[in-house]
C-alpha positions as a printed Julia matrix, in Angstrom:
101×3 Matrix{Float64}:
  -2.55  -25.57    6.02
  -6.12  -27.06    6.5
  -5.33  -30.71    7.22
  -2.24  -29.8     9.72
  -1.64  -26.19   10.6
   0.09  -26.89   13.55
   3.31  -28.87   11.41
   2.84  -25.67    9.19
   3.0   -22.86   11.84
   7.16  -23.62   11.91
   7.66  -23.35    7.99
   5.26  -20.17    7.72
   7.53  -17.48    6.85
   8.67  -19.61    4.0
   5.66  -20.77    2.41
   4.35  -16.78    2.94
   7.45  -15.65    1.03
   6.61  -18.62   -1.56
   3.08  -17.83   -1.9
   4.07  -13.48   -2.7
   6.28  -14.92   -5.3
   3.64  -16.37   -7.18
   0.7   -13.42   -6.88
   3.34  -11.02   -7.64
   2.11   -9.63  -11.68
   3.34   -6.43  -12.43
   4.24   -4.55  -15.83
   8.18   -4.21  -14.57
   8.25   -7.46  -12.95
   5.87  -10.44  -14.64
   4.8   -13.41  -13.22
   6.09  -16.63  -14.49
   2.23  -18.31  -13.21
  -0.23  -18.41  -14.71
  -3.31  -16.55  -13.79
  -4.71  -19.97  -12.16
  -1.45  -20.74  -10.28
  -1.65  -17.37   -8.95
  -5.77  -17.81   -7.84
  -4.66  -20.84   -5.94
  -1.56  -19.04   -4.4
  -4.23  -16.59   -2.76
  -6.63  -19.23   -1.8
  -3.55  -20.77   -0.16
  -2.81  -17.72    1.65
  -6.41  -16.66    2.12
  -6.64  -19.89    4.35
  -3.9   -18.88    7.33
  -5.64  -16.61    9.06
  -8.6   -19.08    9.66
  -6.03  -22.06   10.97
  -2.81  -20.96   11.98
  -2.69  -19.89   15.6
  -3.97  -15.58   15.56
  -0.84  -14.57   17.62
   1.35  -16.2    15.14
  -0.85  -15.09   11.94
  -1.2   -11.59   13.17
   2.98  -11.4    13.04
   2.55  -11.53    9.23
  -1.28   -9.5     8.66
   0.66   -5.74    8.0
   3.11   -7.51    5.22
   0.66   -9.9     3.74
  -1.93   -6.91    3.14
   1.02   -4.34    1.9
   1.81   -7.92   -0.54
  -1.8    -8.59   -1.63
  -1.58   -4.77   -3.3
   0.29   -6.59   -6.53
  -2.45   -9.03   -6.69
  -5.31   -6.53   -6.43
  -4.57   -4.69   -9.15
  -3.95   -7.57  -11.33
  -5.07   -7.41  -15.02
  -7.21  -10.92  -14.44
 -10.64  -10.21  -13.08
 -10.1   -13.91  -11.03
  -6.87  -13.26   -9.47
  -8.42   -9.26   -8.42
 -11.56  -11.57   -6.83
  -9.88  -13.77   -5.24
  -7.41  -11.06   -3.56
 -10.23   -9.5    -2.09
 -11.71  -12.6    -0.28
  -7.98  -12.79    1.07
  -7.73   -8.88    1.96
 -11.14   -9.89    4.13
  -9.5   -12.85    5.57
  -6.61  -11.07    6.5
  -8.74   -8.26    7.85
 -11.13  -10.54   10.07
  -8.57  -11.99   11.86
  -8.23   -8.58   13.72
 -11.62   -8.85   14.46
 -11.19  -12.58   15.49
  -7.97  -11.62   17.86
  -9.85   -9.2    20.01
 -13.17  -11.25   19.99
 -11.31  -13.81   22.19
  -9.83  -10.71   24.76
């Protein structure tokens, strides 16, 4: 995502859906990674909205935020920090989008 965005922007979808399936950790549904998989999942995530195109990102900002719910509530205090500094990526690149109108 940071060393070629633009051969990522076709493939983004995918490696969105990829990314939920690793954060997701709930009581009915647990996740098979580990709570440092799961960190880097969101760091992974947490890194779109600052290099794929906004117009393209800002397609996925209402699902990725409703997604980043299972990771907020966590029960590891580094996965819950982490999915904040996402949330506030997520939620700058609104700002960022009508900075360049």
């Amino acid at each position: 995502i940071v060393e070629s965005p633009l051969s990522v922007e076709g493939y983004l979808r995918s490696i969105i859906k990829r990314l939920y399936a690793r954060i997701h950790n709930t009581l009915d549904e647990p996740s098979d990674a580990p709570s440092t998989i799961r960190v880097i999942a969101l760091k992974c995530l947490g890194e779109i909205p600052g290099h794929i195109k906004s117009d393209t990102a800002m397609g996925y900002k209402t699902e990725v935020l409703r997604e980043l719910e299972y990771a907020l509530n966590d029960v590891k205090r580094t996965v819950r920090e982490e999915a904040v500094r996402c949330r506030f990526a997520w939620f700058n690149l609104a700002e960022t989008a009508n900075d360049s109108d």
